[in-house]
Amino acid sequence: MTGFRATVLTLYPEMFPGPLGISLAGKALAEGAWSLETVQIRDYATDKHRMVDDTPAGGGAGMVMKPDVLGRAVDQVADERPKLFMSPRGKPLTQARVRELAAGPGAILLCGRFEGVDERLIEGRDFEEVSIGDYILSGGETAAIVMLDAIVRLLPGVMGNVLSGETESFETGLLEHPHFTKPQEWEGRRIPDVLLSGNHGAIDKWRRAEAERLTRERRPDLWDKKNPQNR
Ligand code: SAH
């Protein structure tokens, strides 16, 4: 198998491929542009109750996923691919990191449940923690799906219109300009005249100005990063 290889370690393999099985990602999966394998973590539990979690050392609420069980599961699949633990404590996922991952051989994704996983597993198996945003999900599976969706659409041949990736939000450090399509007038609102002018220089200029305006208004953090002299 060539192409991007994703291996997901989870207690809920039935959540996959889920949304990744339809539309562009699903077609690319069926055509072999990428592959997806799930590993049921519970298969690596050895006691008679097949326990995957236990009470937190030091007390407190919730349960923690056991390092011995997870360690065996990871060792079964580990190779040269980066190992990512989906985690709200992780570095926030960016389009730049998505691009890097899409250019690599694949990824091993660990999905947490309960309070999370034993810290020694993260350290001992060299996991990079990745967050998809400042909110708490009930498990890492939906985060893994989000991340794989972002990666897969960048793989060669997956997106029909290659150009559409290049002006997209974040690719240029700016949010994307607004879009319009027919009809020319809808509920009293008209498509901006410049977009109907056929003047491509003027159109590019307008789009650029709109992208800058939206970024300044909505994402001053991105704007400052792009224009460090304004800081
Ligand atoms: N007690 C943890 C949250 C556990 S949520 C804390 O306060 O940090 C259970 C699991 O869901 C996590 O182990 C992680 O795998 C996943 N998860 C929750 N929120 C996430 C986010 N924003 N990004 C990525 N994974 C997340």
Coordinates of C-alpha atoms and ligand atoms in Angstrom, one line a residue:
M1 CA 0.0 0.0 0.0
T2 CA 1.4 3.4 -1.0
G3 CA -0.1 6.7 0.0
F4 CA -0.9 8.1 3.5
R5 CA -1.4 5.3 6.1
A6 CA -3.6 6.1 9.1
T7 CA -3.8 3.8 12.1
V8 CA -6.3 4.7 14.8
L9 CA -6.1 3.3 18.3
T10 CA -9.6 3.5 19.9
L11 CA -12.1 1.8 22.1
Y12 CA -14.8 2.6 19.4
P13 CA -13.5 1.4 16.0
E14 CA -17.1 1.4 14.8
M15 CA -16.9 5.2 14.6
F16 CA -14.5 4.8 11.6
P17 CA -14.5 5.5 8.7
G18 CA -17.7 7.3 9.6
P19 CA -17.7 10.7 7.8
L20 CA -14.3 9.8 6.2
G21 CA -16.1 7.1 4.2
I22 CA -18.1 9.5 2.1
S23 CA -17.5 12.2 -0.5
L24 CA -13.9 13.1 -1.4
A25 CA -12.2 11.3 1.5
G26 CA -14.3 8.2 1.0
K27 CA -13.6 8.1 -2.8
A28 CA -9.9 8.5 -2.1
L29 CA -10.1 5.8 0.5
A30 CA -11.8 3.4 -1.9
E31 CA -9.3 4.3 -4.6
G32 CA -6.3 3.6 -2.3
A33 CA -5.0 7.2 -2.1
W34 CA -4.9 6.6 1.6
S35 CA -5.6 3.7 4.0
L36 CA -7.3 3.5 7.3
E37 CA -6.8 0.8 9.9
T38 CA -8.4 0.7 13.4
V39 CA -7.0 -1.1 16.4
Q40 CA -9.4 -2.0 19.2
I41 CA -7.4 -1.1 22.4
R42 CA -9.4 -3.6 24.4
D43 CA -7.9 -6.4 22.5
Y44 CA -4.6 -5.7 24.3
A45 CA -6.1 -6.1 27.8
T46 CA -5.0 -9.3 29.5
D47 CA -7.0 -9.6 32.6
K48 CA -10.3 -11.5 32.7
H49 CA -12.4 -8.4 32.7
R50 CA -10.4 -6.9 29.8
M51 CA -9.9 -3.7 31.8
V52 CA -8.5 -0.7 29.8
D53 CA -8.8 2.0 32.5
D54 CA -8.4 2.3 36.2
T55 CA -8.9 4.9 39.0
P56 CA -6.5 7.9 39.1
A57 CA -3.5 7.8 41.3
G58 CA -3.9 10.4 43.9
G59 CA -7.7 10.2 43.8
G60 CA -10.3 12.2 42.1
A61 CA -13.1 11.7 39.6
G62 CA -13.1 9.6 36.5
M63 CA -10.8 6.9 35.1
V64 CA -7.4 6.9 33.4
M65 CA -6.5 4.6 30.4
K66 CA -3.8 2.1 31.5
P67 CA -0.3 2.4 30.1
D68 CA 0.4 -1.3 29.9
V69 CA -2.6 -2.0 27.7
L70 CA -2.0 1.0 25.5
G71 CA 1.8 0.2 25.3
R72 CA 1.1 -3.2 23.9
A73 CA -1.5 -1.8 21.4
V74 CA 1.0 0.9 20.2
D75 CA 3.9 -1.5 19.9
Q76 CA 1.9 -3.7 17.6
V77 CA 1.6 -0.9 15.0
A78 CA 4.5 1.5 15.6
D79 CA 6.8 2.2 12.7
E80 CA 8.4 5.4 11.3
R81 CA 5.1 7.3 11.3
P82 CA 4.5 10.1 13.8
K83 CA 2.5 9.1 16.8
L84 CA -0.2 11.6 17.7
F85 CA -2.3 11.7 20.9
M86 CA -5.5 13.7 20.4
S87 CA -5.6 15.8 23.5
P88 CA -7.0 19.2 24.6
R89 CA -3.6 19.9 26.2
G90 CA -1.9 19.5 22.9
K91 CA -0.5 22.0 20.5
P92 CA -3.5 23.5 18.5
L93 CA -3.7 21.9 15.1
T94 CA -2.8 24.3 12.2
Q95 CA -3.0 24.1 8.4
A96 CA 0.8 24.2 8.4
R97 CA 1.0 21.0 10.6
V98 CA -1.7 19.4 8.5
R99 CA 0.4 20.0 5.4
E100 CA 3.5 18.5 7.0
L101 CA 1.6 15.4 8.0
A102 CA 0.0 15.1 4.5
A103 CA 3.5 15.1 3.0
G104 CA 4.6 12.2 5.3
P105 CA 4.0 8.5 5.3
G106 CA 1.0 8.6 7.6
A107 CA 0.1 8.8 11.3
I108 CA -0.7 6.7 14.3
L109 CA -3.6 8.4 16.2
L110 CA -4.4 7.6 19.8
C111 CA -7.9 8.5 20.9
G112 CA -8.4 9.1 24.6
R113 CA -11.6 8.4 26.6
F114 CA -12.5 9.1 30.2
E115 CA -10.1 11.5 31.9
G116 CA -7.3 10.7 29.5
V117 CA -4.3 8.4 29.4
D118 CA -1.5 7.6 31.8
E119 CA 1.3 10.3 31.4
R120 CA 4.0 7.6 31.2
L121 CA 2.5 6.2 28.0
I122 CA 2.7 9.6 26.3
E123 CA 6.3 10.1 27.4
G124 CA 7.5 6.5 27.0
R125 CA 6.1 6.1 23.5
D126 CA 7.0 9.6 22.4
F127 CA 3.5 10.8 21.5
E128 CA 3.0 14.3 20.2
E129 CA -0.2 15.8 21.8
V130 CA -2.5 17.5 19.3
S131 CA -5.6 19.6 20.1
I132 CA -8.3 20.5 17.7
G133 CA -9.5 23.5 19.8
D134 CA -10.1 24.9 23.2
Y135 CA -13.1 22.8 24.2
I136 CA -13.5 19.3 25.6
L137 CA -14.8 16.4 23.6
S138 CA -16.0 13.2 25.1
G139 CA -13.3 11.3 23.2
G140 CA -10.5 11.6 20.8
E141 CA -12.3 9.8 17.9
T142 CA -14.1 12.9 16.6
A143 CA -10.8 14.9 16.9
A144 CA -9.0 12.2 14.9
I145 CA -11.7 12.3 12.2
V146 CA -11.3 16.1 12.0
M147 CA -7.6 15.8 11.6
L148 CA -7.7 13.1 9.0
D149 CA -10.3 15.0 7.0
A150 CA -8.0 18.0 6.9
I151 CA -5.0 15.8 5.9
V152 CA -6.7 13.6 3.3
R153 CA -8.1 16.5 1.2
L154 CA -4.5 17.6 0.6
L155 CA -3.3 14.3 -0.7
P156 CA -2.3 14.2 -4.4
G157 CA -5.3 13.7 -6.6
V158 CA -8.0 14.0 -3.9
M159 CA -9.2 17.5 -4.6
G160 CA -10.2 17.9 -8.2
N161 CA -9.6 21.6 -8.4
V162 CA -6.0 22.0 -7.2
L163 CA -6.1 25.8 -7.3
S164 CA -8.9 26.1 -4.8
G165 CA -6.5 24.9 -2.0
E166 CA -4.2 27.9 -2.5
T167 CA -6.3 30.9 -1.7
E168 CA -8.1 29.1 1.1
S169 CA -8.3 30.5 4.6
F170 CA -4.9 30.0 6.5
E171 CA -2.9 29.0 3.4
T172 CA -1.9 32.6 2.8
G173 CA -2.0 33.6 6.5
L174 CA -5.3 35.3 5.7
L175 CA -9.0 34.3 5.9
E176 CA -10.5 33.8 2.5
H177 CA -12.5 36.4 0.6
P178 CA -16.3 36.1 0.4
H179 CA -17.9 34.0 -2.4
F180 CA -20.9 34.6 -4.6
T181 CA -22.7 32.8 -7.3
K182 CA -25.8 33.2 -9.4
P183 CA -28.5 34.7 -9.3
Q184 CA -27.0 38.1 -9.7
E185 CA -29.6 39.5 -7.3
W186 CA -31.1 37.6 -4.4
E187 CA -33.5 39.1 -1.9
G188 CA -32.4 42.6 -2.9
R189 CA -28.7 41.9 -2.5
R190 CA -26.5 42.1 -5.5
I191 CA -23.2 40.5 -6.3
P192 CA -20.5 43.2 -6.0
D193 CA -20.1 44.8 -9.5
V194 CA -16.4 44.2 -9.6
L195 CA -16.9 40.5 -9.7
L196 CA -19.1 40.8 -12.8
S197 CA -16.7 43.2 -14.5
G198 CA -14.5 40.6 -16.2
N199 CA -11.4 42.7 -15.1
H200 CA -9.3 40.0 -13.4
G201 CA -6.7 42.5 -12.1
A202 CA -9.5 44.4 -10.3
I203 CA -11.1 41.2 -9.1
D204 CA -7.9 40.0 -7.6
K205 CA -7.3 43.3 -5.9
W206 CA -10.9 43.3 -4.5
R207 CA -10.5 39.8 -3.1
R208 CA -7.2 40.5 -1.6
A209 CA -8.6 43.7 0.1
E210 CA -11.6 41.7 1.4
A211 CA -9.4 38.9 2.8
E212 CA -7.3 41.5 4.6
R213 CA -10.4 43.3 6.0
L214 CA -11.9 40.1 7.3
T215 CA -8.7 38.9 8.8
R216 CA -8.1 42.3 10.6
E217 CA -11.7 42.3 11.9
R218 CA -12.1 38.7 12.9
R219 CA -8.7 37.3 13.6
P220 CA -6.4 40.1 14.8
D221 CA -4.1 37.3 16.0
L222 CA -3.5 36.1 12.4
W223 CA -3.2 39.6 11.2
D224 CA -0.5 40.4 13.7
K225 CA 1.4 37.3 12.8
K226 CA 1.4 38.2 9.2
N227 CA 2.4 41.8 9.8
P228 CA 4.8 41.7 12.7
Q229 CA 5.8 45.4 12.1
N230 CA 2.3 46.4 13.3
R231 CA 2.8 44.9 16.7
Ligands
SAH1 N1 -9.5 15.4 31.4 C1 -9.0 15.9 30.1 C2 -10.1 15.8 29.1 C3 -10.5 14.4 28.7 S1 -11.6 14.3 27.4 C4 -8.6 17.3 30.3 O1 -9.2 18.1 31.1 O2 -7.7 17.7 29.6 C5 -11.4 12.7 26.8 C6 -10.5 12.5 25.6 O3 -11.1 13.2 24.5 C7 -9.1 13.0 25.7 O4 -8.2 12.1 26.2 C8 -8.8 13.3 24.2 O5 -8.3 12.1 23.6 C9 -10.1 13.7 23.6 N2 -10.3 15.2 23.5 C10 -11.1 15.9 24.2 N3 -11.0 17.2 23.8 C11 -10.1 17.3 22.8 C12 -9.6 18.3 21.9 N4 -10.0 19.6 22.1 N5 -8.7 18.0 21.0 C13 -8.3 16.7 20.8 N6 -8.8 15.7 21.6 C14 -9.7 16.0 22.5

